[in-house]
CSV table of C-alpha atoms in Angstrom, one decimal:
chain,number,residue,atom,x,y,z
A,1,MET,CA,-0.1,0.0,-0.1
A,2,LYS,CA,0.8,3.3,-0.8
A,3,VAL,CA,0.2,7.0,0.9
A,4,LEU,CA,0.9,10.0,-1.5
A,5,ILE,CA,1.5,13.3,1.3
A,6,ILE,CA,0.9,16.5,-0.7
A,7,ASN,CA,2.0,19.8,1.8
A,8,GLY,CA,0.7,22.4,0.6
A,9,SER,CA,2.7,24.8,2.8
A,10,PRO,CA,5.6,27.0,1.2
A,11,LYS,CA,7.5,26.5,4.6
A,12,ALA,CA,9.3,22.9,4.1
A,13,ASN,CA,9.9,22.6,7.9
A,14,GLY,CA,7.0,24.2,9.1
A,15,ASN,CA,3.9,23.5,11.1
A,16,THR,CA,2.4,21.8,8.1
A,17,ALA,CA,4.5,19.7,7.6
A,18,PHE,CA,5.3,18.3,11.3
A,19,ALA,CA,1.8,17.9,11.6
A,20,LEU,CA,2.0,15.0,8.4
A,21,SER,CA,5.1,14.1,9.8
A,22,GLN,CA,3.1,12.3,12.7
A,23,MET,CA,1.3,10.8,10.1
A,24,ALA,CA,4.2,9.6,8.3
A,25,GLU,CA,5.4,7.9,11.0
A,26,VAL,CA,2.3,5.7,11.6
A,27,PHE,CA,2.0,5.1,8.1
A,28,SER,CA,5.6,3.8,7.9
A,29,GLU,CA,5.1,1.7,11.5
A,30,ASN,CA,2.4,0.0,9.5
A,31,GLY,CA,4.3,-0.8,6.3
A,32,VAL,CA,2.5,1.1,4.4
A,33,GLU,CA,4.9,3.4,2.1
A,34,VAL,CA,4.9,7.2,2.4
A,35,GLU,CA,5.6,10.2,-0.4
A,36,THR,CA,5.5,13.4,0.7
A,37,LEU,CA,5.7,15.9,-1.6
A,38,GLN,CA,6.0,19.9,-1.1
A,39,VAL,CA,4.2,21.9,-3.4
A,40,GLY,CA,3.4,25.0,-1.2
A,41,SER,CA,6.6,27.7,-2.6
A,42,GLN,CA,6.1,25.8,-6.4
A,43,LEU,CA,5.3,28.3,-9.0
A,44,ILE,CA,1.7,26.9,-10.2
A,45,ARG,CA,-0.9,28.2,-12.4
A,46,GLY,CA,-4.1,27.9,-11.9
A,47,CYS,CA,-6.8,25.9,-14.2
A,48,ILE,CA,-7.9,27.9,-17.4
A,49,GLY,CA,-11.0,25.3,-18.7
A,50,CYS,CA,-9.0,24.8,-21.4
A,51,GLY,CA,-10.2,21.4,-22.0
A,52,THR,CA,-6.6,19.7,-23.5
A,53,CYS,CA,-6.8,17.4,-20.6
A,54,TYR,CA,-10.2,15.9,-21.9
A,55,LYS,CA,-8.0,15.1,-25.6
A,56,THR,CA,-4.5,14.1,-24.4
A,57,GLY,CA,-4.9,13.0,-21.0
A,58,LYS,CA,-3.2,15.2,-18.9
A,59,CYS,CA,-2.7,19.4,-17.9
A,60,VAL,CA,-1.6,21.7,-21.0
A,61,PHE,CA,0.7,23.4,-18.5
A,62,ASP,CA,3.2,20.7,-18.2
A,63,ASP,CA,4.9,20.7,-14.4
A,64,LEU,CA,5.0,19.5,-11.2
A,65,VAL,CA,0.9,18.6,-11.4
A,66,ASN,CA,1.4,16.1,-14.3
A,67,ASP,CA,4.4,14.5,-12.5
A,68,LEU,CA,1.4,14.3,-9.0
A,69,ALA,CA,-0.9,12.9,-11.7
A,70,VAL,CA,0.9,9.8,-12.1
A,71,LYS,CA,1.8,9.3,-8.3
A,72,PHE,CA,-2.0,10.1,-7.5
A,73,GLN,CA,-2.9,6.9,-10.0
A,74,GLU,CA,-0.5,4.6,-8.1
A,75,ALA,CA,-1.6,5.4,-4.6
A,76,ASP,CA,-3.5,3.8,-3.1
A,77,ALA,CA,-4.7,7.0,-0.3
A,78,LEU,CA,-3.7,10.7,-0.8
A,79,VAL,CA,-3.5,12.7,2.4
A,80,VAL,CA,-3.8,16.9,1.6
A,81,GLY,CA,-2.4,19.2,4.5
A,82,SER,CA,-2.9,23.1,4.1
A,83,PRO,CA,-1.8,26.2,6.5
A,84,VAL,CA,-4.5,28.8,7.0
A,85,TYR,CA,-3.7,32.1,6.0
A,86,TYR,CA,-7.0,34.1,5.6
A,87,ALA,CA,-9.5,31.1,6.1
A,88,SER,CA,-8.6,29.1,3.7
A,89,ALA,CA,-5.7,27.0,2.2
A,90,ASN,CA,-3.0,27.9,0.6
A,91,GLY,CA,-3.9,29.6,-3.3
A,92,THR,CA,-1.1,27.2,-4.7
A,93,LEU,CA,-2.0,24.2,-3.3
A,94,ILE,CA,-5.5,24.8,-5.1
A,95,SER,CA,-4.5,25.2,-8.1
A,96,VAL,CA,-2.6,21.8,-8.0
A,97,LEU,CA,-5.6,20.2,-6.6
A,98,ASP,CA,-8.2,21.6,-8.7
A,99,ARG,CA,-5.7,20.8,-12.3
A,100,LEU,CA,-5.2,17.4,-10.6
A,101,PHE,CA,-8.4,16.6,-10.1
A,102,TYR,CA,-10.2,17.8,-13.2
A,103,SER,CA,-7.2,16.8,-15.6
A,104,THR,CA,-6.6,12.8,-14.5
A,105,ARG,CA,-9.5,10.5,-15.8
A,106,PHE,CA,-8.3,7.7,-14.0
A,107,ASP,CA,-10.9,5.9,-11.1
A,108,LYS,CA,-10.6,8.1,-7.7
A,109,ARG,CA,-13.3,5.9,-6.3
A,110,MET,CA,-12.4,3.5,-3.3
A,111,LYS,CA,-8.7,5.6,-3.3
A,112,VAL,CA,-8.5,7.2,0.6
A,113,GLY,CA,-8.6,11.2,1.2
A,114,ALA,CA,-7.6,13.2,3.6
A,115,SER,CA,-7.0,16.5,4.8
A,116,ILE,CA,-5.9,18.6,7.4
A,117,ALA,CA,-5.4,22.1,8.1
A,118,VAL,CA,-3.0,23.8,10.2
A,119,ALA,CA,-3.5,27.6,11.5
A,120,ARG,CA,-2.7,29.9,14.3
A,121,ARG,CA,-6.8,29.9,15.6
A,122,GLY,CA,-9.3,30.1,13.0
A,123,GLY,CA,-9.9,29.1,9.3
A,124,CYS,CA,-9.4,25.1,9.8
A,125,SER,CA,-12.5,24.3,9.8
A,126,ALA,CA,-13.5,25.9,6.2
A,127,THR,CA,-10.3,24.5,5.1
A,128,PHE,CA,-10.8,21.4,5.7
A,129,ASP,CA,-14.1,21.6,4.2
A,130,GLN,CA,-12.8,22.7,1.3
A,131,LEU,CA,-10.3,20.2,0.8
A,132,ASN,CA,-12.5,17.5,1.3
A,133,LYS,CA,-14.6,18.6,-1.6
A,134,TYR,CA,-12.2,17.2,-3.5
A,135,PHE,CA,-12.6,13.9,-2.7
A,136,THR,CA,-16.4,13.8,-2.3
A,137,ILE,CA,-16.9,15.0,-5.3
A,138,SER,CA,-14.2,11.9,-6.8
A,139,GLY,CA,-16.1,9.4,-4.8
A,140,MET,CA,-13.1,9.1,-2.4
A,141,PRO,CA,-13.6,7.4,0.8
A,142,VAL,CA,-12.9,10.2,3.1
A,143,ALA,CA,-10.9,9.3,6.8
A,144,SER,CA,-12.2,10.8,10.1
A,145,SER,CA,-10.1,11.2,13.0
A,146,GLN,CA,-11.0,11.7,17.2
A,147,TYR,CA,-12.0,15.2,16.1
A,148,TRP,CA,-11.5,17.5,12.9
A,149,ASN,CA,-8.4,17.7,10.8
A,150,MET,CA,-6.7,20.4,12.4
A,151,VAL,CA,-3.3,21.0,14.1
A,152,HIS,CA,-2.9,24.9,16.2
A,153,GLY,CA,0.4,26.7,15.7
A,154,ALA,CA,1.5,30.1,13.9
A,155,LYS,CA,5.3,30.4,14.8
A,156,PRO,CA,7.6,27.7,13.7
A,157,GLY,CA,7.8,24.9,16.0
A,158,GLN,CA,4.2,25.1,17.8
A,159,ALA,CA,2.2,22.6,16.2
A,160,ALA,CA,4.5,20.4,18.4
A,161,GLU,CA,2.6,21.8,21.5
A,162,ASP,CA,-0.8,21.0,20.4
A,163,ALA,CA,-0.8,17.4,22.1
A,164,GLU,CA,-4.7,16.7,21.0
A,165,GLY,CA,-4.2,18.2,17.4
A,166,LEU,CA,-1.0,15.5,17.0
A,167,GLN,CA,-3.2,13.1,18.7
A,168,THR,CA,-5.7,13.8,16.1
A,169,MET,CA,-3.0,13.4,13.4
A,170,ARG,CA,-2.1,10.0,14.3
A,171,THR,CA,-5.8,8.3,14.7
A,172,LEU,CA,-6.5,9.6,11.4
A,173,ALA,CA,-3.2,8.0,10.1
A,174,ARG,CA,-4.5,5.2,11.9
A,175,ASN,CA,-7.6,5.3,10.8
A,176,MET,CA,-7.1,5.4,6.8
A,177,VAL,CA,-4.4,2.2,7.6
A,178,PHE,CA,-7.3,0.6,8.1
A,179,LEU,CA,-9.7,1.8,4.9
A,180,MET,CA,-7.1,0.9,2.6
A,181,LYS,CA,-6.3,-2.3,4.6
A,182,SER,CA,-10.7,-3.3,4.1
A,183,ILE,CA,-11.0,-2.0,0.9
């Protein structure tokens, strides 16, 4: 089994990366292969609705998104993590996900999906909802945890202080492993 983790934060070693690392540890402990990709600092343009992907099977902009498409197709599950800046997910991440989900034609049903949001205080639930819509519109089962999938921390390293949030990440990963094995 394999999980693809997409870190939408522009900070490779920030709080979002730390929260995702808690999940990656649980996946590895359970024999699940993990690949984490950092996309938040990439220059990714948004979808222009040109329809080229319907003809060619890939996005007209030949960048990271087309590489992610191959990895996503091979994965059993997808985890998407984003920092919250203005009560929503990072704009670069949304551009990646819009193009990734729009341009790929493979069957995503029964690939397990999960999103996480990391913020100083507010905006996590709106971001969590925003990200989960990619999964639900694609027929992907959405994994849940013991609480909404969020971690609080603004300054570097503060996520490590959110014990409940980190426990939520580990529980989410365990639940994802269970769902992948069940499917």
